[in-house]
mmCIF file of C-alpha atoms in Angstrom:
data_model
loop_
_atom_site.group_PDB
_atom_site.id
_atom_site.type_symbol
_atom_site.label_atom_id
_atom_site.label_comp_id
_atom_site.label_asym_id
_atom_site.label_seq_id
_atom_site.Cartn_x
_atom_site.Cartn_y
_atom_site.Cartn_z
ATOM 1 C CA MET D 1 -0.008 0.436 -0.070
ATOM 2 C CA GLY D 2 0.971 3.535 0.231
ATOM 3 C CA LEU D 3 1.202 6.447 -2.855
ATOM 4 C CA ARG D 4 4.637 8.163 -3.278
ATOM 5 C CA LYS D 5 4.763 11.664 -3.695
ATOM 6 C CA THR D 6 7.858 11.481 -6.852
ATOM 7 C CA ALA D 7 6.225 14.557 -8.997
ATOM 8 C CA ARG D 8 5.341 16.543 -6.112
ATOM 9 C CA THR D 9 9.167 16.541 -4.044
ATOM 10 C CA GLY D 10 10.689 16.434 -7.358
ATOM 11 C CA GLY D 11 12.189 13.009 -6.711
ATOM 12 C CA ALA D 12 13.830 10.955 -9.603
ATOM 13 C CA GLY D 13 14.584 7.676 -10.465
ATOM 14 C CA THR D 14 11.340 6.460 -12.184
ATOM 15 C CA ASP D 15 10.370 6.249 -16.241
ATOM 16 C CA ASP D 16 7.907 8.530 -17.703
ATOM 17 C CA ASP D 17 5.004 6.096 -17.443
ATOM 18 C CA ALA D 18 5.150 5.145 -14.123
ATOM 19 C CA TYR D 19 6.279 9.024 -12.971
ATOM 20 C CA ARG D 20 2.926 9.798 -14.483
ATOM 21 C CA GLU D 21 0.842 7.016 -13.157
ATOM 22 C CA ALA D 22 2.191 7.514 -9.761
ATOM 23 C CA ASP D 23 0.987 11.009 -10.142
ATOM 24 C CA ASP D 24 -2.477 10.408 -11.301
ATOM 25 C CA ALA D 25 -2.749 7.902 -8.852
ATOM 26 C CA TYR D 26 -1.952 10.617 -6.190
ATOM 27 C CA ARG D 27 -4.517 13.011 -7.514
ATOM 28 C CA GLU D 28 -7.332 10.866 -7.263
ATOM 29 C CA ALA D 29 -6.589 9.754 -3.784
ATOM 30 C CA LEU D 30 -6.242 13.394 -3.162
ATOM 31 C CA ASP D 31 -10.014 13.921 -4.832
ATOM 32 C CA LEU D 32 -11.522 11.452 -2.826
ATOM 33 C CA PHE D 33 -9.996 12.281 0.213
ATOM 34 C CA LEU D 34 -11.153 16.150 -0.322
ATOM 35 C CA SER D 35 -14.643 14.539 -0.897
ATOM 36 C CA GLY D 36 -14.933 13.544 2.488
ATOM 37 C CA THR D 37 -13.324 16.200 4.477
ATOM 38 C CA ASP D 38 -14.338 19.574 5.786
ATOM 39 C CA GLU D 39 -11.207 20.795 5.854
ATOM 40 C CA LYS D 40 -11.351 23.144 2.648
ATOM 41 C CA ALA D 41 -14.426 24.551 4.127
ATOM 42 C CA VAL D 42 -12.902 25.298 7.217
ATOM 43 C CA THR D 43 -9.535 26.487 6.015
ATOM 44 C CA HIS D 44 -10.812 29.125 3.644
ATOM 45 C CA ALA D 45 -13.103 30.305 6.463
ATOM 46 C CA TYR D 46 -9.766 30.723 8.167
ATOM 47 C CA LEU D 47 -8.049 32.340 5.075
ATOM 48 C CA ARG D 48 -10.825 34.718 4.442
ATOM 49 C CA GLN D 49 -10.019 36.402 7.866
ATOM 50 C CA VAL D 50 -6.499 36.542 6.994
ATOM 51 C CA VAL D 51 -7.017 38.057 3.794
ATOM 52 C CA ASP D 52 -9.676 40.742 5.262
ATOM 53 C CA ARG D 53 -6.504 41.423 7.795
ATOM 54 C CA LEU D 54 -4.032 42.110 5.138
ATOM 55 C CA PRO D 55 -2.177 45.689 4.377
ATOM 56 C CA ALA D 56 -2.496 45.039 0.702
ATOM 57 C CA ARG D 57 -3.793 42.387 -1.720
ATOM 58 C CA ARG D 58 -1.406 42.906 -4.760
ATOM 59 C CA THR D 59 0.101 38.840 -5.044
ATOM 60 C CA LEU D 60 -1.271 35.668 -3.908
ATOM 61 C CA LEU D 61 1.606 32.892 -3.893
ATOM 62 C CA ASP D 62 0.272 29.806 -3.571
ATOM 63 C CA ILE D 63 3.271 26.858 -2.930
ATOM 64 C CA GLY D 64 2.161 23.296 -3.554
ATOM 65 C CA ALA D 65 -1.536 24.454 -5.418
ATOM 66 C CA ALA D 66 -2.189 21.014 -6.329
ATOM 67 C CA GLN D 67 -5.810 21.136 -8.235
ATOM 68 C CA GLY D 68 -6.130 24.925 -7.336
ATOM 69 C CA THR D 69 -9.056 24.595 -5.055
ATOM 70 C CA THR D 70 -7.758 27.028 -2.637
ATOM 71 C CA THR D 71 -6.588 29.076 -5.151
ATOM 72 C CA ARG D 72 -9.677 29.856 -6.988
ATOM 73 C CA TYR D 73 -11.184 30.850 -3.727
ATOM 74 C CA LEU D 74 -8.712 33.327 -3.062
ATOM 75 C CA ALA D 75 -7.889 34.427 -6.293
ATOM 76 C CA PRO D 76 -10.792 37.285 -6.639
ATOM 77 C CA TYR D 77 -9.083 39.009 -3.776
ATOM 78 C CA PHE D 78 -5.486 39.521 -5.190
ATOM 79 C CA GLU D 79 -4.499 41.354 -8.746
ATOM 80 C CA ARG D 80 -2.078 38.408 -9.528
ATOM 81 C CA ILE D 81 -1.707 34.762 -8.750
ATOM 82 C CA VAL D 82 1.630 32.789 -8.653
ATOM 83 C CA CYS D 83 1.444 29.365 -7.889
ATOM 84 C CA VAL D 84 4.161 26.655 -7.354
ATOM 85 C CA GLU D 85 3.326 23.009 -8.639
ATOM 86 C CA PRO D 86 5.660 20.363 -9.879
ATOM 87 C CA SER D 87 3.204 17.741 -10.611
ATOM 88 C CA GLU D 88 1.977 17.774 -14.148
ATOM 89 C CA PRO D 89 -1.346 16.363 -13.457
ATOM 90 C CA MET D 90 -2.114 18.642 -10.392
ATOM 91 C CA ARG D 91 -0.864 21.518 -13.149
ATOM 92 C CA ARG D 92 -3.677 20.715 -15.699
ATOM 93 C CA ALA D 93 -6.604 20.707 -12.902
ATOM 94 C CA LEU D 94 -5.228 23.977 -11.830
ATOM 95 C CA ALA D 95 -5.379 25.431 -15.215
ATOM 96 C CA ARG D 96 -9.071 24.565 -15.387
ATOM 97 C CA ALA D 97 -9.491 25.843 -11.703
ATOM 98 C CA CYS D 98 -7.530 29.328 -11.951
ATOM 99 C CA PRO D 99 -6.729 30.241 -15.349
ATOM 100 C CA GLN D 100 -5.490 33.360 -14.591
ATOM 101 C CA ALA D 101 -2.701 32.003 -12.276
ATOM 102 C CA GLU D 102 0.926 31.953 -13.448
ATOM 103 C CA VAL D 103 2.333 28.560 -12.363
ATOM 104 C CA VAL D 104 5.967 27.754 -11.853
ATOM 105 C CA ALA D 105 6.470 24.017 -12.473
ATOM 106 C CA GLU D 106 9.402 23.450 -10.398
ATOM 107 C CA PRO D 107 9.662 22.184 -6.857
ATOM 108 C CA VAL D 108 9.993 24.964 -4.528
ATOM 109 C CA GLY D 109 13.798 24.362 -3.874
ATOM 110 C CA GLU D 110 14.638 24.780 -7.633
ATOM 111 C CA ALA D 111 11.561 26.973 -8.629
ATOM 112 C CA ARG D 112 12.538 30.708 -9.434
ATOM 113 C CA VAL D 113 9.620 33.304 -8.758
ATOM 114 C CA ASP D 114 9.620 36.673 -9.553
ATOM 115 C CA ALA D 115 6.718 38.045 -6.944
ATOM 116 C CA ARG D 116 6.578 39.786 -4.165
ATOM 117 C CA ALA D 117 3.651 38.161 -1.864
ATOM 118 C CA ASP D 118 1.379 40.150 0.334
ATOM 119 C CA LEU D 119 -0.107 36.500 1.100
ATOM 120 C CA ALA D 120 1.960 33.188 0.608
ATOM 121 C CA LEU D 121 0.757 29.589 1.449
ATOM 122 C CA LEU D 122 3.194 26.551 2.248
ATOM 123 C CA SER D 123 0.154 23.951 2.972
ATOM 124 C CA HIS D 124 0.900 20.674 4.134
ATOM 125 C CA VAL D 125 4.250 20.516 1.544
ATOM 126 C CA LEU D 126 6.869 20.333 4.606
ATOM 127 C CA TYR D 127 5.918 16.417 4.863
ATOM 128 C CA TYR D 128 7.902 16.033 1.564
ATOM 129 C CA ILE D 129 10.837 18.199 2.349
ATOM 130 C CA PRO D 130 13.403 16.859 4.700
ATOM 131 C CA ARG D 131 13.646 18.058 7.956
ATOM 132 C CA THR D 132 16.893 19.648 7.865
ATOM 133 C CA ARG D 133 15.608 21.903 4.833
ATOM 134 C CA TRP D 134 12.410 23.075 6.450
ATOM 135 C CA ALA D 135 14.243 26.002 7.896
ATOM 136 C CA VAL D 136 16.106 26.800 4.582
ATOM 137 C CA THR D 137 12.821 26.377 2.334
ATOM 138 C CA THR D 138 10.902 28.632 4.699
ATOM 139 C CA ALA D 139 13.647 31.496 3.936
ATOM 140 C CA ARG D 140 13.627 30.970 0.380
ATOM 141 C CA VAL D 141 9.882 31.482 0.348
ATOM 142 C CA MET D 142 10.295 34.356 2.679
ATOM 143 C CA GLU D 143 12.079 36.136 0.002
ATOM 144 C CA TRP D 144 9.314 35.971 -1.875
ATOM 145 C CA VAL D 145 7.004 37.744 0.331
ATOM 146 C CA ALA D 146 6.568 41.513 0.440
ATOM 147 C CA PRO D 147 7.150 43.385 3.489
ATOM 148 C CA GLY D 148 4.556 44.019 5.440
ATOM 149 C CA GLY D 149 3.351 40.393 3.609
ATOM 150 C CA VAL D 150 2.334 37.287 5.899
ATOM 151 C CA LEU D 151 3.671 33.322 5.098
ATOM 152 C CA LEU D 152 1.049 30.473 6.282
ATOM 153 C CA VAL D 153 2.670 27.299 6.924
ATOM 154 C CA LEU D 154 0.031 24.670 7.277
ATOM 155 C CA LEU D 155 0.644 21.344 8.414
ATOM 156 C CA GLN D 156 -1.405 18.852 10.836
ATOM 157 C CA LYS D 157 -1.116 18.650 13.991
ATOM 158 C CA PRO D 158 1.071 16.230 15.559
ATOM 159 C CA ASP D 159 -1.087 14.637 18.479
ATOM 160 C CA ASN D 160 -4.060 14.332 16.020
ATOM 161 C CA ALA D 161 -5.873 11.095 14.908
ATOM 162 C CA CYS D 162 -4.018 10.633 11.314
ATOM 163 C CA MET D 163 -0.722 11.555 12.526
ATOM 164 C CA ARG D 164 -1.004 9.273 15.395
ATOM 165 C CA MET D 165 -1.549 6.682 12.620
ATOM 166 C CA VAL D 166 1.367 7.846 10.243
ATOM 167 C CA ARG D 167 3.614 7.761 13.520
ATOM 168 C CA HIS D 168 2.151 4.079 14.347
ATOM 169 C CA PHE D 169 2.990 2.650 10.838
ATOM 170 C CA THR D 170 5.922 4.511 9.712
ATOM 171 C CA GLY D 171 7.712 5.685 12.711
ATOM 172 C CA HIS D 172 7.787 9.503 11.068
ATOM 173 C CA HIS D 173 7.091 12.611 13.380
ATOM 174 C CA PHE D 174 6.035 15.983 11.845
ATOM 175 C CA ASP D 175 5.572 19.360 14.065
ATOM 176 C CA VAL D 176 5.575 22.365 12.406
ATOM 177 C CA ARG D 177 6.368 23.981 15.922
ATOM 178 C CA GLU D 178 9.942 22.567 15.737
ATOM 179 C CA LEU D 179 10.482 25.516 12.755
ATOM 180 C CA VAL D 180 9.320 28.424 15.162
ATOM 181 C CA GLY D 181 12.930 28.157 17.358
ATOM 182 C CA GLU D 182 14.505 28.163 13.840
ATOM 183 C CA LEU D 183 13.267 31.116 12.327
ATOM 184 C CA ALA D 184 15.655 33.225 14.488
ATOM 185 C CA THR D 185 18.689 31.799 12.184
ATOM 186 C CA LEU D 186 17.029 33.037 9.121
ATOM 187 C CA PRO D 187 18.929 36.159 7.854
ATOM 188 C CA PRO D 188 17.541 39.540 9.223
ATOM 189 C CA GLY D 189 14.804 41.472 7.400
ATOM 190 C CA LEU D 190 12.516 38.191 6.942
ATOM 191 C CA VAL D 191 11.143 37.418 10.313
ATOM 192 C CA GLY D 192 9.240 39.460 12.404
ATOM 193 C CA ARG D 193 5.962 38.718 14.181
ATOM 194 C CA THR D 194 5.114 34.850 14.176
ATOM 195 C CA GLU D 195 1.611 33.356 15.688
ATOM 196 C CA LEU D 196 0.580 29.731 16.011
ATOM 197 C CA GLU D 197 -2.571 28.559 15.531
ATOM 198 C CA THR D 198 -4.749 25.755 15.165
ATOM 199 C CA VAL D 199 -7.758 25.018 12.544
ATOM 200 C CA PRO D 200 -9.769 22.046 13.014
ATOM 201 C CA ALA D 201 -10.144 19.576 10.011
ATOM 202 C CA ARG D 202 -12.284 15.910 9.955
ATOM 203 C CA TYR D 203 -12.428 13.022 7.465
ATOM 204 C CA HIS D 204 -15.712 11.341 7.318
ATOM 205 C CA GLY D 205 -15.692 7.882 5.480
ATOM 206 C CA ARG D 206 -19.009 6.494 4.105
ATOM 207 C CA ASP D 207 -17.655 2.508 4.125
ATOM 208 C CA LEU D 208 -14.546 0.640 4.772
ATOM 209 C CA GLU D 209 -13.063 0.665 1.423
ATOM 210 C CA GLU D 210 -12.999 4.312 0.704
ATOM 211 C CA THR D 211 -11.896 4.987 4.333
ATOM 212 C CA LEU D 212 -8.840 2.284 3.725
ATOM 213 C CA ARG D 213 -8.084 4.352 0.544
ATOM 214 C CA VAL D 214 -8.107 7.724 2.271
ATOM 215 C CA ALA D 215 -5.761 5.933 4.992
ATOM 216 C CA ASP D 216 -3.326 5.043 2.102
ATOM 217 C CA PHE D 217 -3.169 8.207 0.919
ATOM 218 C CA LEU D 218 -2.373 9.621 4.401
ATOM 219 C CA LEU D 219 0.339 7.111 5.024
ATOM 220 C CA SER D 220 1.911 8.088 1.788
ATOM 221 C CA VAL D 221 5.257 9.459 3.633
ATOM 222 C CA PRO D 222 8.333 9.522 1.140
ATOM 223 C CA GLY D 223 10.880 6.820 2.296
ATOM 224 C CA ALA D 224 8.520 4.879 4.596
ATOM 225 C CA PRO D 225 7.653 0.773 4.019
ATOM 226 C CA SER D 226 3.982 0.441 3.036
ATOM 227 C CA PRO D 227 2.193 -1.280 5.625
ATOM 228 C CA THR D 228 -0.345 -4.371 4.776
ATOM 229 C CA ARG D 229 -3.750 -3.718 3.733
ATOM 230 C CA GLU D 230 -4.788 -6.415 6.965
ATOM 231 C CA ALA D 231 -2.555 -3.972 9.126
ATOM 232 C CA VAL D 232 -4.037 -0.881 8.240
ATOM 233 C CA GLU D 233 -8.011 -2.658 8.095
ATOM 234 C CA ALA D 234 -7.199 -3.405 11.832
ATOM 235 C CA TYR D 235 -6.430 0.019 12.761
ATOM 236 C CA VAL D 236 -8.889 1.808 11.199
ATOM 237 C CA ARG D 237 -11.507 -0.558 12.440
ATOM 238 C CA ARG D 238 -10.498 -0.101 16.063
ATOM 239 C CA HIS D 239 -9.430 3.707 15.968
ATOM 240 C CA PHE D 240 -12.234 5.408 13.601
ATOM 241 C CA ASP D 241 -14.935 3.565 13.634
ATOM 242 C CA ASN D 242 -18.224 5.273 14.260
ATOM 243 C CA GLU D 243 -20.494 1.748 14.878
ATOM 244 C CA ASP D 244 -22.629 2.719 12.038
ATOM 245 C CA GLY D 245 -20.573 1.548 8.927
ATOM 246 C CA THR D 246 -18.877 5.261 8.817
ATOM 247 C CA TYR D 247 -15.515 6.234 9.822
ATOM 248 C CA THR D 248 -14.392 9.357 11.130
ATOM 249 C CA ILE D 249 -10.620 10.594 11.145
ATOM 250 C CA ARG D 250 -9.811 13.765 13.161
ATOM 251 C CA HIS D 251 -6.853 15.593 11.090
ATOM 252 C CA ASP D 252 -6.344 19.119 12.798
ATOM 253 C CA GLN D 253 -4.015 21.500 11.436
ATOM 254 C CA HIS D 254 -1.618 23.627 12.759
ATOM 255 C CA VAL D 255 -1.285 26.999 10.863
ATOM 256 C CA LEU D 256 2.092 29.120 11.888
ATOM 257 C CA ARG D 257 1.319 32.616 10.536
ATOM 258 C CA ILE D 258 5.316 34.533 9.579
ATOM 259 C CA GLU D 259 5.076 38.193 9.015
ATOM 260 C CA ARG D 260 7.782 39.640 6.840
ATOM 261 C CA PRO D 261 8.832 43.089 9.046
ATOM 262 C CA ALA D 262 6.989 46.291 6.955
ATOM 263 C CA SER D 263 10.353 47.827 6.579
#
């Protein structure tokens, strides 16, 4: 089991057909997950509050924009939209969702972005970047943020039900709070005030098979071994069963808000 996000991380070593197949499978699994979660609704409500407080709304930068659902939601509030999305199937969906967006096809570590964003999103991307590169990646993105602008780094809370499952099967642990202490090491002028907030999210699976497919997607951590279907099914039944044939996986998010000083 498990999908490997080679395309979204810029990984190499796959032939073109396998690369596209994995990318398409990832997109399909993401769509299935999004169809059963309230993540987009609650996150969009949170983002609208952030947008309302921005001193300027010239440019939105969405890194890891995927199929563009959030990009499309935020686009009416900004004059210019710039996205970083290395996955070809995702870029096709993004073009349909937000045709006015300027799209950079390289991964964030290789991308060249000609923008100064009033709002930048790094949403659920750090899972696929080595932990030792989190601060470097954040510094790179902050260089694309305008003075007085804001970067939002979204990552699941490490103690939610989803991430407990990830830790159980893969041993991997992700905590955006670890990044906070490293922000002081970034070049002067990039980081001003920071704030950590929580945005709730919950996936509701209609049946076991659907929930297992979503659990497989959620367990797709690069470099981690794929657990057996039997092991995942046993875990899902034990921890997520609602006793009415449906399943619920809580996946609350941390949002790290990083402001770039105005001067």
